[in-house]
Amino acid sequence: TRPGVGVRVDLLYVAHNRLRFTQETFPALLANTNWELVEKLHVLDDDSTDGTAGFLLAEVTEFYDRQDMTIDCVSQKFGGPVAAMNHAIKRCETDTLVKVDSDLLLCPGWLDALLTVLWANPRVDILGFEAGFGDQCEAYGAGLFFDAAAVRA
């Protein structure tokens, strides 16, 4: 689906035993996402044992109280990120699924920028994130970050 009035996406956040990253990246996703573009949020924890699942459930519960949208929050053994993505694909309500890993720290405007590039290039079916390392990551505190200004086809 390409842009138009009311076009929305499904958003998938996948985590597994990365509580330290998740404590930074999931709140950033909640704060820095344009929720008018999201039909459904899928939060999938792949059977974490380090407190990640409990943290995500608490964050999702608080977020749900403020946001009127469908949220699929599941903690179970998926068997890896591909199986978790397949779970989300089966439950998608739109034609576009945007996947975010738990080690990706998102900056304001990230989803708008990503979808602008995707929708401006009809031959593109899959679009990834540009990751920064080293000094750039130290400024953000997580392993990877997504800077909306760095998006390009």
PDB file of C-alpha atoms in Angstrom:
ATOM      1  CA  THR A   1       0.000   0.000   0.000  1.00  0.00           C
ATOM      2  CA  ARG A   2       1.245   3.460  -0.835  1.00  0.00           C
ATOM      3  CA  PRO A   3       0.446   6.678   1.037  1.00  0.00           C
ATOM      4  CA  GLY A   4      -2.920   8.292   1.040  1.00  0.00           C
ATOM      5  CA  VAL A   5      -5.441   9.606   3.470  1.00  0.00           C
ATOM      6  CA  GLY A   6      -5.715   7.208   6.381  1.00  0.00           C
ATOM      7  CA  VAL A   7      -2.934   4.824   5.276  1.00  0.00           C
ATOM      8  CA  ARG A   8      -1.488   3.152   8.360  1.00  0.00           C
ATOM      9  CA  VAL A   9       1.006   0.425   9.229  1.00  0.00           C
ATOM     10  CA  ASP A  10       1.482  -2.352  11.746  1.00  0.00           C
ATOM     11  CA  LEU A  11       4.472  -1.847  14.047  1.00  0.00           C
ATOM     12  CA  LEU A  12       6.401  -4.814  15.487  1.00  0.00           C
ATOM     13  CA  TYR A  13       8.833  -4.585  18.424  1.00  0.00           C
ATOM     14  CA  VAL A  14      10.744  -7.813  19.132  1.00  0.00           C
ATOM     15  CA  ALA A  15      12.786  -8.507  22.273  1.00  0.00           C
ATOM     16  CA  HIS A  16      14.637 -11.410  23.889  1.00  0.00           C
ATOM     17  CA  ASN A  17      16.716 -11.122  27.069  1.00  0.00           C
ATOM     18  CA  ARG A  18      17.808  -7.547  26.417  1.00  0.00           C
ATOM     19  CA  LEU A  19      16.372  -5.752  29.418  1.00  0.00           C
ATOM     20  CA  ARG A  20      19.169  -3.151  29.495  1.00  0.00           C
ATOM     21  CA  PHE A  21      18.507  -2.090  25.887  1.00  0.00           C
ATOM     22  CA  THR A  22      14.748  -2.540  26.141  1.00  0.00           C
ATOM     23  CA  GLN A  23      14.549  -0.126  29.084  1.00  0.00           C
ATOM     24  CA  GLU A  24      15.913   2.600  26.791  1.00  0.00           C
ATOM     25  CA  THR A  25      14.630   1.632  23.365  1.00  0.00           C
ATOM     26  CA  PHE A  26      10.996   0.766  24.069  1.00  0.00           C
ATOM     27  CA  PRO A  27      10.178   4.053  25.861  1.00  0.00           C
ATOM     28  CA  ALA A  28      11.931   5.871  22.971  1.00  0.00           C
ATOM     29  CA  LEU A  29       9.738   3.995  20.491  1.00  0.00           C
ATOM     30  CA  LEU A  30       6.629   4.984  22.445  1.00  0.00           C
ATOM     31  CA  ALA A  31       7.710   8.624  22.723  1.00  0.00           C
ATOM     32  CA  ASN A  32       9.100   9.121  19.215  1.00  0.00           C
ATOM     33  CA  THR A  33       6.553   7.325  17.014  1.00  0.00           C
ATOM     34  CA  ASN A  34       3.832   9.134  15.083  1.00  0.00           C
ATOM     35  CA  TRP A  35       0.949   6.972  16.312  1.00  0.00           C
ATOM     36  CA  GLU A  36      -1.442   8.427  13.745  1.00  0.00           C
ATOM     37  CA  LEU A  37       0.397   6.209  11.235  1.00  0.00           C
ATOM     38  CA  VAL A  38       0.054   3.000  13.282  1.00  0.00           C
ATOM     39  CA  GLU A  39      -2.966   0.721  13.149  1.00  0.00           C
ATOM     40  CA  LYS A  40      -1.665  -1.958  15.503  1.00  0.00           C
ATOM     41  CA  LEU A  41       1.350  -2.325  17.794  1.00  0.00           C
ATOM     42  CA  HIS A  42       2.782  -5.846  18.149  1.00  0.00           C
ATOM     43  CA  VAL A  43       5.094  -6.273  21.147  1.00  0.00           C
ATOM     44  CA  LEU A  44       6.626  -9.739  21.147  1.00  0.00           C
ATOM     45  CA  ASP A  45       9.005 -11.108  23.755  1.00  0.00           C
ATOM     46  CA  ASP A  46      10.687 -14.398  22.846  1.00  0.00           C
ATOM     47  CA  ASP A  47      10.512 -16.059  26.287  1.00  0.00           C
ATOM     48  CA  SER A  48      12.953 -13.738  28.069  1.00  0.00           C
ATOM     49  CA  THR A  49      14.224 -14.734  31.507  1.00  0.00           C
ATOM     50  CA  ASP A  50      15.862 -11.428  32.510  1.00  0.00           C
ATOM     51  CA  GLY A  51      12.776  -9.305  33.268  1.00  0.00           C
ATOM     52  CA  THR A  52      12.281  -8.023  29.714  1.00  0.00           C
ATOM     53  CA  ALA A  53       8.760  -9.462  29.419  1.00  0.00           C
ATOM     54  CA  GLY A  54       7.590  -7.900  32.686  1.00  0.00           C
ATOM     55  CA  PHE A  55       9.047  -4.530  31.752  1.00  0.00           C
ATOM     56  CA  LEU A  56       7.339  -4.586  28.353  1.00  0.00           C
ATOM     57  CA  LEU A  57       3.994  -5.591  29.839  1.00  0.00           C
ATOM     58  CA  ALA A  58       4.126  -2.719  32.344  1.00  0.00           C
ATOM     59  CA  GLU A  59       5.079  -0.204  29.626  1.00  0.00           C
ATOM     60  CA  VAL A  60       2.399  -1.473  27.218  1.00  0.00           C
ATOM     61  CA  THR A  61      -0.267  -1.360  29.945  1.00  0.00           C
ATOM     62  CA  GLU A  62       0.565   2.258  30.791  1.00  0.00           C
ATOM     63  CA  PHE A  63       0.729   3.209  27.103  1.00  0.00           C
ATOM     64  CA  TYR A  64      -2.593   1.497  26.348  1.00  0.00           C
ATOM     65  CA  ASP A  65      -4.303   3.618  28.993  1.00  0.00           C
ATOM     66  CA  ARG A  66      -3.238   6.746  27.042  1.00  0.00           C
ATOM     67  CA  GLN A  67      -3.565   5.545  23.437  1.00  0.00           C
ATOM     68  CA  ASP A  68      -6.676   4.234  21.699  1.00  0.00           C
ATOM     69  CA  MET A  69      -5.280   1.503  19.471  1.00  0.00           C
ATOM     70  CA  THR A  70      -4.988  -2.250  19.152  1.00  0.00           C
ATOM     71  CA  ILE A  71      -1.961  -3.741  20.906  1.00  0.00           C
ATOM     72  CA  ASP A  72      -0.826  -7.366  20.634  1.00  0.00           C
ATOM     73  CA  CYS A  73       1.545  -8.007  23.563  1.00  0.00           C
ATOM     74  CA  VAL A  74       2.780 -11.596  23.763  1.00  0.00           C
ATOM     75  CA  SER A  75       5.546 -13.310  25.705  1.00  0.00           C
ATOM     76  CA  GLN A  76       6.136 -16.880  24.624  1.00  0.00           C
ATOM     77  CA  LYS A  77       8.800 -19.043  23.046  1.00  0.00           C
ATOM     78  CA  PHE A  78       8.739 -18.089  19.386  1.00  0.00           C
ATOM     79  CA  GLY A  79      12.080 -19.646  18.491  1.00  0.00           C
ATOM     80  CA  GLY A  80      13.849 -16.559  17.185  1.00  0.00           C
ATOM     81  CA  PRO A  81      13.115 -13.283  15.423  1.00  0.00           C
ATOM     82  CA  VAL A  82      11.849 -14.862  12.192  1.00  0.00           C
ATOM     83  CA  ALA A  83       9.229 -16.922  14.057  1.00  0.00           C
ATOM     84  CA  ALA A  84       8.204 -13.825  16.026  1.00  0.00           C
ATOM     85  CA  MET A  85       7.851 -11.866  12.783  1.00  0.00           C
ATOM     86  CA  ASN A  86       5.727 -14.652  11.286  1.00  0.00           C
ATOM     87  CA  HIS A  87       3.475 -14.431  14.354  1.00  0.00           C
ATOM     88  CA  ALA A  88       3.004 -10.701  13.736  1.00  0.00           C
ATOM     89  CA  ILE A  89       2.473 -11.114   9.991  1.00  0.00           C
ATOM     90  CA  LYS A  90      -0.434 -13.478  10.654  1.00  0.00           C
ATOM     91  CA  ARG A  91      -2.043 -10.820  12.853  1.00  0.00           C
ATOM     92  CA  CYS A  92      -1.343  -7.750  10.697  1.00  0.00           C
ATOM     93  CA  GLU A  93      -4.230  -5.449   9.982  1.00  0.00           C
ATOM     94  CA  THR A  94      -2.444  -3.488   7.230  1.00  0.00           C
ATOM     95  CA  ASP A  95      -0.307  -4.199   4.171  1.00  0.00           C
ATOM     96  CA  THR A  96       2.860  -2.775   5.753  1.00  0.00           C
ATOM     97  CA  LEU A  97       4.746  -4.214   8.724  1.00  0.00           C
ATOM     98  CA  VAL A  98       7.528  -2.134  10.279  1.00  0.00           C
ATOM     99  CA  LYS A  99       9.864  -4.229  12.489  1.00  0.00           C
ATOM    100  CA  VAL A 100      11.948  -2.693  15.257  1.00  0.00           C
ATOM    101  CA  ASP A 101      14.474  -4.694  17.276  1.00  0.00           C
ATOM    102  CA  SER A 102      15.081  -4.102  20.965  1.00  0.00           C
ATOM    103  CA  ASP A 103      18.577  -2.685  20.403  1.00  0.00           C
ATOM    104  CA  LEU A 104      17.408   0.099  18.077  1.00  0.00           C
ATOM    105  CA  LEU A 105      16.986   3.515  19.698  1.00  0.00           C
ATOM    106  CA  LEU A 106      14.565   5.582  17.627  1.00  0.00           C
ATOM    107  CA  CYS A 107      14.754   9.354  17.275  1.00  0.00           C
ATOM    108  CA  PRO A 108      11.778  11.693  16.749  1.00  0.00           C
ATOM    109  CA  GLY A 109      10.346  11.506  13.243  1.00  0.00           C
ATOM    110  CA  TRP A 110      11.761   8.075  12.494  1.00  0.00           C
ATOM    111  CA  LEU A 111       8.555   6.467  11.213  1.00  0.00           C
ATOM    112  CA  ASP A 112       7.546   9.425   9.054  1.00  0.00           C
ATOM    113  CA  ALA A 113      11.002   9.449   7.445  1.00  0.00           C
ATOM    114  CA  LEU A 114      11.073   5.706   6.876  1.00  0.00           C
ATOM    115  CA  LEU A 115       7.619   5.641   5.295  1.00  0.00           C
ATOM    116  CA  THR A 116       8.369   8.708   3.160  1.00  0.00           C
ATOM    117  CA  VAL A 117      11.266   6.834   1.574  1.00  0.00           C
ATOM    118  CA  LEU A 118       9.303   3.587   1.252  1.00  0.00           C
ATOM    119  CA  TRP A 119       6.242   5.186  -0.305  1.00  0.00           C
ATOM    120  CA  ALA A 120       8.270   7.426  -2.628  1.00  0.00           C
ATOM    121  CA  ASN A 121       9.898   4.354  -4.155  1.00  0.00           C
ATOM    122  CA  PRO A 122       7.189   1.999  -5.454  1.00  0.00           C
ATOM    123  CA  ARG A 123       9.747  -0.634  -6.472  1.00  0.00           C
ATOM    124  CA  VAL A 124      10.988  -0.958  -2.885  1.00  0.00           C
ATOM    125  CA  ASP A 125       9.295  -3.697  -0.854  1.00  0.00           C
ATOM    126  CA  ILE A 126      11.723  -3.899   2.065  1.00  0.00           C
ATOM    127  CA  LEU A 127      13.514  -0.978   3.687  1.00  0.00           C
ATOM    128  CA  GLY A 128      15.951  -1.212   6.585  1.00  0.00           C
ATOM    129  CA  PHE A 129      17.425   1.148   9.114  1.00  0.00           C
ATOM    130  CA  GLU A 130      20.824   2.836   9.008  1.00  0.00           C
ATOM    131  CA  ALA A 131      22.691   2.085  12.208  1.00  0.00           C
ATOM    132  CA  GLY A 132      25.310   4.229  13.873  1.00  0.00           C
ATOM    133  CA  PHE A 133      28.081   2.913  16.070  1.00  0.00           C
ATOM    134  CA  GLY A 134      30.829   4.227  18.288  1.00  0.00           C
ATOM    135  CA  ASP A 135      30.628   7.833  19.470  1.00  0.00           C
ATOM    136  CA  GLN A 136      27.169   8.320  17.983  1.00  0.00           C
ATOM    137  CA  CYS A 137      25.762   5.482  20.085  1.00  0.00           C
ATOM    138  CA  GLU A 138      27.367   6.701  23.275  1.00  0.00           C
ATOM    139  CA  ALA A 139      25.323   9.873  22.934  1.00  0.00           C
ATOM    140  CA  TYR A 140      22.133   7.790  22.832  1.00  0.00           C
ATOM    141  CA  GLY A 141      23.120   5.061  25.294  1.00  0.00           C
ATOM    142  CA  ALA A 142      22.029   2.049  23.217  1.00  0.00           C
ATOM    143  CA  GLY A 143      23.763  -0.232  20.762  1.00  0.00           C
ATOM    144  CA  LEU A 144      22.116   1.171  17.656  1.00  0.00           C
ATOM    145  CA  PHE A 145      20.130   4.263  16.827  1.00  0.00           C
ATOM    146  CA  PHE A 146      17.987   5.402  13.948  1.00  0.00           C
ATOM    147  CA  ASP A 147      18.346   9.001  12.847  1.00  0.00           C
ATOM    148  CA  ALA A 148      15.480  10.169  10.629  1.00  0.00           C
ATOM    149  CA  ALA A 149      17.814  12.580   8.824  1.00  0.00           C
ATOM    150  CA  ALA A 150      19.943   9.643   7.658  1.00  0.00           C
ATOM    151  CA  VAL A 151      17.142   7.848   5.778  1.00  0.00           C
ATOM    152  CA  ARG A 152      17.645   7.478   2.066  1.00  0.00           C
ATOM    153  CA  ALA A 153      16.623   5.007  -0.626  1.00  0.00           C
TER     154      ALA A 153
END
